[in-house]
Short mmCIF file of C-alpha atoms in Angstrom, two decimals:
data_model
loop_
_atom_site.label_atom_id
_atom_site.label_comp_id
_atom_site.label_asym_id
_atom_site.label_seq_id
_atom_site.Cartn_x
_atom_site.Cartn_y
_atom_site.Cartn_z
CA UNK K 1 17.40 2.04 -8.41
CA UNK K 2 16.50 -0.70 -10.89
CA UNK K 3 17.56 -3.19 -8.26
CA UNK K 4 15.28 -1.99 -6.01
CA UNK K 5 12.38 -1.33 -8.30
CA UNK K 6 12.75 -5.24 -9.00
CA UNK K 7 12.73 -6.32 -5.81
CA UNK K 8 9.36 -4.60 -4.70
CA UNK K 9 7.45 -5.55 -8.15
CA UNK K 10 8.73 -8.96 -8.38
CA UNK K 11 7.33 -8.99 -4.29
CA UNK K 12 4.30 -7.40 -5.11
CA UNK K 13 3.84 -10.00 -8.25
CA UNK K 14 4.27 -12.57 -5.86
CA UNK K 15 2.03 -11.62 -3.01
CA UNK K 16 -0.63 -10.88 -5.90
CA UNK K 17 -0.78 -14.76 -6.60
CA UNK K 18 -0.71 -16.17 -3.50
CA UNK K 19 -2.78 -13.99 -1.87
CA UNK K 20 -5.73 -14.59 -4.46
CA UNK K 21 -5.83 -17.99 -3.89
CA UNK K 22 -5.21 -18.67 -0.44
CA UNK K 23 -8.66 -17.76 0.44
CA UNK K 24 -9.14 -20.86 -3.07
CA UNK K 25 -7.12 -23.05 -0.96
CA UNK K 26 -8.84 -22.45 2.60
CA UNK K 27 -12.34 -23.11 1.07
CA UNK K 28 -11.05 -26.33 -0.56
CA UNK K 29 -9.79 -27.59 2.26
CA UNK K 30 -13.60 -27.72 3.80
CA UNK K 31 -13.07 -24.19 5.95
CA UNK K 32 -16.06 -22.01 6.18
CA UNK K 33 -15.85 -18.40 5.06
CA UNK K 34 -15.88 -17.25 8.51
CA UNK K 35 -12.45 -19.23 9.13
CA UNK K 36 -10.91 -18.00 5.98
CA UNK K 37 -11.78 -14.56 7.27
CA UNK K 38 -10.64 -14.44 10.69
CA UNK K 39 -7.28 -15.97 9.23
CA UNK K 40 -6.85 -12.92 7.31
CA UNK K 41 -7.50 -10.98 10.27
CA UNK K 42 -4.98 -12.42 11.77
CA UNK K 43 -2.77 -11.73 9.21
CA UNK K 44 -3.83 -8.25 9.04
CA UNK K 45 -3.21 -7.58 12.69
CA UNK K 46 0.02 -9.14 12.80
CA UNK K 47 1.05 -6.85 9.60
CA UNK K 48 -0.17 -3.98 12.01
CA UNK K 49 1.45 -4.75 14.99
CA UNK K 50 4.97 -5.70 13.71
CA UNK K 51 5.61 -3.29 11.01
CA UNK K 52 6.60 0.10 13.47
CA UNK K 53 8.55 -2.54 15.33
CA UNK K 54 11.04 -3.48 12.48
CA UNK K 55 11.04 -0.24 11.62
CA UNK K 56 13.54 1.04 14.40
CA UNK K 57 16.23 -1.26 13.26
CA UNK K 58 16.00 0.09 10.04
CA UNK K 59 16.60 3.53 10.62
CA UNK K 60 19.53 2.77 13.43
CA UNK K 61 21.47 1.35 9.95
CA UNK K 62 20.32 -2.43 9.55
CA UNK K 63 17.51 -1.55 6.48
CA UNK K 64 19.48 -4.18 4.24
CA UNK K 65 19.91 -6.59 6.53
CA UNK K 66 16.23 -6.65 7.78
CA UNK K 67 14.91 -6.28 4.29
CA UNK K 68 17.50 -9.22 2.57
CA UNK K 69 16.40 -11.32 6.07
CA UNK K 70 12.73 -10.69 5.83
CA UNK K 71 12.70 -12.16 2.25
CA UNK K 72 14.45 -14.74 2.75
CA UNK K 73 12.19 -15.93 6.01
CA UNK K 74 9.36 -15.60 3.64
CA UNK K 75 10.85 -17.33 0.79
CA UNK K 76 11.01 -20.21 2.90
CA UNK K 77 7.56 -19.88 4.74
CA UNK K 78 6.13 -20.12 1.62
CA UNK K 79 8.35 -23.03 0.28
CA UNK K 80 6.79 -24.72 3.10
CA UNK K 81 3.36 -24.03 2.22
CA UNK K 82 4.28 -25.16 -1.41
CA UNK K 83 5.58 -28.51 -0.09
CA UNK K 84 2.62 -28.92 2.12
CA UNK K 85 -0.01 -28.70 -0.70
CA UNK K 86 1.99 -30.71 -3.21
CA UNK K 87 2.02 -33.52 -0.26
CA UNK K 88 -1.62 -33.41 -0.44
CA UNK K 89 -1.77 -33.67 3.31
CA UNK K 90 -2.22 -29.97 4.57
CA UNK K 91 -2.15 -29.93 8.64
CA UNK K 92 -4.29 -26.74 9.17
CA UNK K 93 -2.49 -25.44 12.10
CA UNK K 94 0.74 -25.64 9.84
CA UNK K 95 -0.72 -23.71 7.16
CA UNK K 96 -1.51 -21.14 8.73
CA UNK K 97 1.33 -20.74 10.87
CA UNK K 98 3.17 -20.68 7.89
CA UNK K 99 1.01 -18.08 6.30
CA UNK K 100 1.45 -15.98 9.52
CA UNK K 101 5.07 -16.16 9.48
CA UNK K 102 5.21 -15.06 5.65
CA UNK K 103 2.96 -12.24 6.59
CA UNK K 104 4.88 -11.15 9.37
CA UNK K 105 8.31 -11.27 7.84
CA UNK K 106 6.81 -9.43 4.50
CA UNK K 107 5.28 -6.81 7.29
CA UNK K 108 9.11 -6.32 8.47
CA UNK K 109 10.69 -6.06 4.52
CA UNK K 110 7.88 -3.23 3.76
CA UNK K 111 8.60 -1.33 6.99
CA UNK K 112 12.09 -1.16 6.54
CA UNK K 113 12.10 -0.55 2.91
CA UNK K 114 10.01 2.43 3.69
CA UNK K 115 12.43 5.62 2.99
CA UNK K 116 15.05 4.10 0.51
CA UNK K 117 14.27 6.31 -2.26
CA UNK K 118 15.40 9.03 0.07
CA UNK K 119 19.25 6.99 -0.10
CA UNK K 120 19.28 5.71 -3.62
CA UNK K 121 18.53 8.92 -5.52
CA UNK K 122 18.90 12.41 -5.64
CA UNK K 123 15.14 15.03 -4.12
CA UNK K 124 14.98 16.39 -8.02
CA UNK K 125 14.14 12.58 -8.86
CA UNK K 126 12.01 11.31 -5.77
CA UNK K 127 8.60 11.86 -7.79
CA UNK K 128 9.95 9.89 -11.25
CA UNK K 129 11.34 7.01 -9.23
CA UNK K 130 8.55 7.14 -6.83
CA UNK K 131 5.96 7.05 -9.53
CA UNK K 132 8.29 3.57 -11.41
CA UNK K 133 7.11 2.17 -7.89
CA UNK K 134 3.74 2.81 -7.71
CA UNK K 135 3.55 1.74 -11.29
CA UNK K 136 4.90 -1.64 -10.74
CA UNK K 137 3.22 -2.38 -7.71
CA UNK K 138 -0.02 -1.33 -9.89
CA UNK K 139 1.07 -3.83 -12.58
CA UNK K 140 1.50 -6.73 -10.18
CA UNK K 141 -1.85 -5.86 -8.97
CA UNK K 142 -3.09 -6.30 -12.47
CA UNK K 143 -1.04 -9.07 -13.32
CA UNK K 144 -0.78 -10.82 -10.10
CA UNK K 145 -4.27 -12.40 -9.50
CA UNK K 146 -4.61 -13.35 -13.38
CA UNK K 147 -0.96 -15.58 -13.38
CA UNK K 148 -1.99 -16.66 -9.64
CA UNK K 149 -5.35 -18.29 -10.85
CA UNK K 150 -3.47 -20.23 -14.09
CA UNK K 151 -1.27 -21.48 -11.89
CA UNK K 152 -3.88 -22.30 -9.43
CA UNK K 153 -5.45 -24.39 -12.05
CA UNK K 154 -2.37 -26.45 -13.08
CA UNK K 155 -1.63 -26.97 -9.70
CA UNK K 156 -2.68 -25.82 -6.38
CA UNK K 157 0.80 -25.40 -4.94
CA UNK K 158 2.06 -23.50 -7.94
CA UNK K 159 1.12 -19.93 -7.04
CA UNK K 160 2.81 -20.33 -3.50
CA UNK K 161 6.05 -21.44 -4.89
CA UNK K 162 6.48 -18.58 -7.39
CA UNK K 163 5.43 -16.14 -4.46
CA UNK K 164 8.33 -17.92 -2.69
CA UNK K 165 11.01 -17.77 -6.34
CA UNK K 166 9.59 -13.81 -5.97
CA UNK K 167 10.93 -13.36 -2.61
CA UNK K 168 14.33 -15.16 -3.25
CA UNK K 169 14.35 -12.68 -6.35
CA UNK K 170 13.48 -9.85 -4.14
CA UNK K 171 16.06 -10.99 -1.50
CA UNK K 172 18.80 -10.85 -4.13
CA UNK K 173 18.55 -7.62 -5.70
CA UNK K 174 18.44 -5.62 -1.84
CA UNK K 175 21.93 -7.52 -1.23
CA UNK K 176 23.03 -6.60 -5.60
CA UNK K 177 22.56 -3.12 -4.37
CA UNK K 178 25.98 -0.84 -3.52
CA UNK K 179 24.18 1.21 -1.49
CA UNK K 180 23.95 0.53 2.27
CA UNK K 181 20.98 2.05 2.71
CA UNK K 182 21.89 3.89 6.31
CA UNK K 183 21.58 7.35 6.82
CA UNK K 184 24.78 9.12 8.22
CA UNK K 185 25.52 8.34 10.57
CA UNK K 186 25.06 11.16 13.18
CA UNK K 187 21.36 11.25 12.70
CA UNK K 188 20.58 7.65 13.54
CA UNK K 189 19.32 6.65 16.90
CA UNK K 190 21.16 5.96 19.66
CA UNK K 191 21.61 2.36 19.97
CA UNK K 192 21.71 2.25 23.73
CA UNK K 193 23.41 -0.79 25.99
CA UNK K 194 19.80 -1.56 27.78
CA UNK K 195 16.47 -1.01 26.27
CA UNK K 196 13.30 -1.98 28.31
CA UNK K 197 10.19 -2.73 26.50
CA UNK K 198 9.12 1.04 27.01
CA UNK K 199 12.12 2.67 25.33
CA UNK K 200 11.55 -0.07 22.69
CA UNK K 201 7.56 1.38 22.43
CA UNK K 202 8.90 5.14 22.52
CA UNK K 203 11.40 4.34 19.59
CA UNK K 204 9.06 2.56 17.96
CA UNK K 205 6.30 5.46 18.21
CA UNK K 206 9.11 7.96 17.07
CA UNK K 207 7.07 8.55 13.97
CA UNK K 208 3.90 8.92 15.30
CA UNK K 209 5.52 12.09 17.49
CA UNK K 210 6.57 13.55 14.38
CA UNK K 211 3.76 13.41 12.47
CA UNK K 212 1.95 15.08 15.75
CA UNK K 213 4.48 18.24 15.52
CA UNK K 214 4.30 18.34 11.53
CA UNK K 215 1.53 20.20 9.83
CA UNK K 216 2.01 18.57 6.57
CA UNK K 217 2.43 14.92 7.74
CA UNK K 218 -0.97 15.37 9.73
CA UNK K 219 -2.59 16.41 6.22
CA UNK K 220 -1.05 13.06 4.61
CA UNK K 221 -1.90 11.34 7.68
CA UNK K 222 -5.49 12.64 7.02
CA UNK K 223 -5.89 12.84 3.11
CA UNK K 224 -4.36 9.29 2.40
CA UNK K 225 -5.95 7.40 5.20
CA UNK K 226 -9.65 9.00 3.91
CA UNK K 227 -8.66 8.37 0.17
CA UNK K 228 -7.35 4.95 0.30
CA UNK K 229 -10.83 3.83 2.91
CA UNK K 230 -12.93 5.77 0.61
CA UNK K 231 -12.19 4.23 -2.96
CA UNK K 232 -12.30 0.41 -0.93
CA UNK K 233 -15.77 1.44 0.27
CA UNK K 234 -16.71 3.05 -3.57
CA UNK K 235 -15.82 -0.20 -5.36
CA UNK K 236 -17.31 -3.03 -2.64
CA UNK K 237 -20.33 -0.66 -3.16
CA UNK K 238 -19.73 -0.96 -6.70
CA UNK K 239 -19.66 -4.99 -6.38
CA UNK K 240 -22.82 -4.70 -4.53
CA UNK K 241 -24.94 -2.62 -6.73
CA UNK K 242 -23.75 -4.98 -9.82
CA UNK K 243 -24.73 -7.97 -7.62
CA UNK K 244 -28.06 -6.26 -7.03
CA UNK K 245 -28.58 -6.08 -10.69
CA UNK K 246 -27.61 -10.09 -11.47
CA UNK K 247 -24.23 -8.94 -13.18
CA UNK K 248 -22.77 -11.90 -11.71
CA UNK K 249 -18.56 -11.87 -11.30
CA UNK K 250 -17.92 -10.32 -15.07
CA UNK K 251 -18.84 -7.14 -13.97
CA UNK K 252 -16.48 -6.94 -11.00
CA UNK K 253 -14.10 -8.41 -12.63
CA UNK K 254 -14.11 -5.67 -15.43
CA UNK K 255 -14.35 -2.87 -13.15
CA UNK K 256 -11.06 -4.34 -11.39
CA UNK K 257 -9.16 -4.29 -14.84
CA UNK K 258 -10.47 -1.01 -15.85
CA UNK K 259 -9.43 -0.29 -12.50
CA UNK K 260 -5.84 -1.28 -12.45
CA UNK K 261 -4.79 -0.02 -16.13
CA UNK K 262 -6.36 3.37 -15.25
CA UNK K 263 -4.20 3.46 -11.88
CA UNK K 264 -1.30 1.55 -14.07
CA UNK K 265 -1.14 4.86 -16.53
CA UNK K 266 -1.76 7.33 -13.47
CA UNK K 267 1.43 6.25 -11.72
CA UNK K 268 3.69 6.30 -15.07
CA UNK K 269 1.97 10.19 -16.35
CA UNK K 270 2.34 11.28 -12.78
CA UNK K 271 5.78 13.03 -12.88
CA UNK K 272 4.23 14.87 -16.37
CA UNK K 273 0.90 15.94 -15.36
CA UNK K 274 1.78 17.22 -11.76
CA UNK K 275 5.21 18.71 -13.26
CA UNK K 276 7.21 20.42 -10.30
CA UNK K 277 4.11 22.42 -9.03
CA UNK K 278 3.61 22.24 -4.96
CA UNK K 279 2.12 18.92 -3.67
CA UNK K 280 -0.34 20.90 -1.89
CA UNK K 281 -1.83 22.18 -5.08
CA UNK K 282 -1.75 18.59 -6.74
CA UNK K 283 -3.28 17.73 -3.86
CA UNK K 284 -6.02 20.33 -3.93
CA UNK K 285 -7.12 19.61 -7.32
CA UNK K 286 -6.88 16.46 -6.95
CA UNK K 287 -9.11 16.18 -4.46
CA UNK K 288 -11.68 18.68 -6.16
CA UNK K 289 -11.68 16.54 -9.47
CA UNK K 290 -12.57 13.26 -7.82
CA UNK K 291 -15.86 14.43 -6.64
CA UNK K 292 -17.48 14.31 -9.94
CA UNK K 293 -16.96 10.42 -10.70
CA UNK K 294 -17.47 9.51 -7.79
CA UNK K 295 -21.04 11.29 -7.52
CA UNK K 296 -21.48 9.79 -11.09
CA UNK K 297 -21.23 6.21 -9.65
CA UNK K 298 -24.42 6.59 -7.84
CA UNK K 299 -25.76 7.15 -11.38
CA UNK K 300 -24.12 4.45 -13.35
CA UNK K 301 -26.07 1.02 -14.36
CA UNK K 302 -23.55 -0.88 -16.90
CA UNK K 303 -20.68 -2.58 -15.42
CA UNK K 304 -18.57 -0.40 -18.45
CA UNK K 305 -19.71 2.70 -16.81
CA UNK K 306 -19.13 1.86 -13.49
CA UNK K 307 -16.17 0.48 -14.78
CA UNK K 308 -14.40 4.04 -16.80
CA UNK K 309 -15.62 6.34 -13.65
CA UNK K 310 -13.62 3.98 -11.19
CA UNK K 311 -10.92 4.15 -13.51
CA UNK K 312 -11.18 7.34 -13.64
CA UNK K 313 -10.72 7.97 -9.66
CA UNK K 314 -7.71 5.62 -10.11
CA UNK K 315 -6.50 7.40 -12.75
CA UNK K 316 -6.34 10.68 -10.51
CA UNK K 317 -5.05 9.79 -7.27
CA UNK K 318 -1.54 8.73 -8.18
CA UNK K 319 -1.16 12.43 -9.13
CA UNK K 320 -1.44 13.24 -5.69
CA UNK K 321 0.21 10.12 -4.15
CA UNK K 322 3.69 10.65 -5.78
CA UNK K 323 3.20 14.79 -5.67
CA UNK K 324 2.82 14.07 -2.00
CA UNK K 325 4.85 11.25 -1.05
CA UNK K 326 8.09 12.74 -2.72
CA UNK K 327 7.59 15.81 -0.20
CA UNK K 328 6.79 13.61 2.43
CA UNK K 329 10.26 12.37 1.98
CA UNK K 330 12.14 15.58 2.05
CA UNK K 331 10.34 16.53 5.19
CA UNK K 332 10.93 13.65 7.41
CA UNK K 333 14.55 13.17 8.85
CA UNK K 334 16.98 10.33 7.54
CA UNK K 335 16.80 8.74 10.88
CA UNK K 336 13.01 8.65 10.84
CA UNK K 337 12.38 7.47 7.03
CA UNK K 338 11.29 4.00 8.10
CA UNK K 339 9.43 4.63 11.62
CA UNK K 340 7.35 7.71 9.93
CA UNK K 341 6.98 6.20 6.92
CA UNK K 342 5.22 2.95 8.43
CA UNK K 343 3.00 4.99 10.51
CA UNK K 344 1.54 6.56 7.76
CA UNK K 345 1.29 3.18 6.10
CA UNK K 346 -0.53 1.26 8.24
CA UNK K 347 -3.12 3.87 8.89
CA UNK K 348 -3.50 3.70 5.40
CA UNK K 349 -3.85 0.27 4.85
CA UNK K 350 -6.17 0.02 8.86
CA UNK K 351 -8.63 2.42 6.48
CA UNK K 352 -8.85 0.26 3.48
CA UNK K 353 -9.00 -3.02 5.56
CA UNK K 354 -11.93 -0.97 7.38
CA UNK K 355 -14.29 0.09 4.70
CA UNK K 356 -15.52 -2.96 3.16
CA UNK K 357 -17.21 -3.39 6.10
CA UNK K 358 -18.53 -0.44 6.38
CA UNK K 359 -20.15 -0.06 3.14
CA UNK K 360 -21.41 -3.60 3.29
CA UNK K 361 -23.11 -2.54 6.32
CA UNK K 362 -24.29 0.88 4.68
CA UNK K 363 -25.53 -0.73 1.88
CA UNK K 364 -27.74 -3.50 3.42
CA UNK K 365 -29.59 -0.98 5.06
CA UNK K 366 -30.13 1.81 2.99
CA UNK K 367 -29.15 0.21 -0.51
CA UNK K 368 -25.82 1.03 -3.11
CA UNK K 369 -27.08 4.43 -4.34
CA UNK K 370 -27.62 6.04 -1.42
CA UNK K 371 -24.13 4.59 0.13
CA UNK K 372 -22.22 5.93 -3.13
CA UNK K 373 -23.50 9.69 -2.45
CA UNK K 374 -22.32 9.01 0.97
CA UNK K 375 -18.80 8.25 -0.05
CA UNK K 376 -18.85 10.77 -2.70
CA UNK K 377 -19.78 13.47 0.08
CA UNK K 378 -16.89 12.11 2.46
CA UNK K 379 -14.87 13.26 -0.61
CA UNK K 380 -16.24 16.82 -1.09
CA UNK K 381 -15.22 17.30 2.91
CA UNK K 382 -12.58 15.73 2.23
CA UNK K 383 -11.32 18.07 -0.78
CA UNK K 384 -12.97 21.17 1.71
CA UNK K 385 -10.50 20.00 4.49
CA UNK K 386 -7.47 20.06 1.84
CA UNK K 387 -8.08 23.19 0.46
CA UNK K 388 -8.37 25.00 3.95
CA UNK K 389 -5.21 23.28 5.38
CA UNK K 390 -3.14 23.93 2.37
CA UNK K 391 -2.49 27.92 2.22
CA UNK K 392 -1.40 27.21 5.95
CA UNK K 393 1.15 25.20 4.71
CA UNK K 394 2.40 26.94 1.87
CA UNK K 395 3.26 30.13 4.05
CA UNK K 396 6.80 30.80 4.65
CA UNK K 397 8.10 27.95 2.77
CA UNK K 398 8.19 29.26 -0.79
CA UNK K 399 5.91 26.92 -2.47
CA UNK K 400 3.28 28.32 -4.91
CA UNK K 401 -0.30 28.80 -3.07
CA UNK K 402 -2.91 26.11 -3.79
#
């Protein structure tokens, strides 16, 4: 499990640098913030489209083989980009075909590592290993931007070839592990001789079909997708009410930090604090205890305040992340780890990519304040959904009511 825990830190570490600067890069290079953005679209929609895709190999018994092969294509992708800057020449067209390549192989390694914990350890320890890997994927996003700028500033080509040493470390520790990281055997897919593109689509929308017939998946479906869009829109809004009041980037910048050790210490206490009760009670008063910081927010004018009620939100939702995503494991088949599990990412991550815009839009017209109570109100239904869908779910399978 340590192998593993490596691999998607060092990963996340990696994508943490490069991914800050890029944008650096783009601008540098004479591109206009409109081209840096719709190259990250593009990036974003190919991380969308591919992910359910390299999921079905994954579950059928190949999850090492895509993840080891899906490093090592973006280890070299972003060798290339390395090489490229330190030529000083940097053909656009090859930058950001090399960009999309890394993105789309790195789309491929997450989909496929999606349901390993469920083959590496034991259900009594999903929510302790499950909350190691939220908190290093919280410490590269702490860590991440800070070591990609230094190296940004020594040398622009820097941060891309560490993101490419993180892959080749990444790659490495998947093929270190003894596990093979296949479910039996008998509750794989059928391979099949012939597979049109439609079987490939049906396969590949396996997931979605189970989270249709499964009560609780819906609710994660549901409660993560609204959580994750919802604290995106509550700190842009955040940026934008500091920016109203001439804060300038310090504020942001310690709002992110408070940010990231609050969510750094919720991942590590989350085994402790949410104990073995049912994730449908974490998730319950979770939900509840988010709505006063984030009605707080509206009322906030220092960039510390601001700063410890964010925190606070981040503090609270890997409670209910781990609670929920260790049950989420037991619940979906071996066969259907990867295909599920990417479904319920990318909605996820569609939400968060979503509500930037949203609340920039929301806030240009009727202001910061008035967006924040917004947001924090989108909680309260959210927390009144949770606690009506919850008892449902608790019936009949011996978990304490929420």
């Amino acid at each position: 499990m340590r192998l593993f825990w490596c691999a998607g830190t060092c990963d996340a570490l990696g994508s943490q640098m490069s991914g800050l600067v890029l944008p650096l890069l783009l601008l540098s290079l004479g591109r206009t913030p409109a081209e840096v953005g719709a190259v990250a679209g593009v990036c974003a929609a190919a991380t969308l489209l591919l992910g359910p895709f390299a999921a079905v190999p994954a579950d059928r018994g190949a999850r090492k083989k895509v993840m080891v092969g899906a490093a090592l294509v973006s280890a070299a992708a972003m060798t290339g980009v390395a090489l490229a800057v330190r030529s000083g020449t940097v053909p656009m067209a090859v930058l950001i075909g090399a960009v999309l390549v890394e993105r789309s192989a790195t789309s491929c390694y997450e989909a496929a590592s999606l349901g390993t914990v469920a083959l590496v350890c034991p259900p009594a320890e999903h929510r302790r290993v499950l909350s190691r890997l939220q908190a290093g994927e919280r410490g590269a996003l702490v860590l991440g931007p800070a070591l990609g700028g230094l190296l940004f500033q020594a040398g622009r080509w820097l941060p891309f070839l560490a993101d490419a040493l993180s892959y080749v470390v990444a790659a490495g520790c998947i093929r270190a592990l003894r596990t093979e990281l296949s479910p039996p055997r008998e509750q794989r897919p059928p391979a099949g001789p012939r597979r049109n593109w439609r079987v490939a689509a049906a396969e590949a929308g396996a997931g979605v079909a189970l989270i249709r017939r499964e009560p609780l998946l819906r609710l994660a479906l549901g409660w993560l997708s609204a959580v994750n869009g919802l604290l995106a829109a509550l700190y842009y809004t955040t940026v934008f009410a500091l920016q109203d009041q001439g804060r300038g980037a310090a504020g942001p910048g310690l709002v992110l930090a408070l940010a990231g050790a609050a969510g750094l210490a919720g991942a590590l206490l989350a085994p402790r604090l949410a104990g073995r009760r049912s994730p449908t009670r974490v998730l319950v008063a979770v939900s509840w205890l988010m709505l006063p910081p984030a009605a707080a927010l509206a009322a906030a004018r220092d960039a510390w305040q601001f700063g410890l009620l964010f925190g606070l939100l981040c503090l609270l939702t890997p409670l209910a992340t781990v609670a929920l995503q260790a049950r989420i494991i037991q619940v979906i088949p071996p066969g259907l780890q990867a295909r599920t599990g990417t479904v319920l990412a990318t909605a996820s991550g569609a939400a968060a990519a979503l509500a930037p815009a949203l609340a920039g839009l929301a806030a240009g017209r009727v202001g910061p304040g008035t967006t924040l109570v917004g947001c924090a109100a989108l909680l309260a239904a959210v927390a009144l959904h949770a606690t009506w869908a919850a008892p449902a779910l608790t019936r009949g399978t011996g978990e304490e009511p929420a």
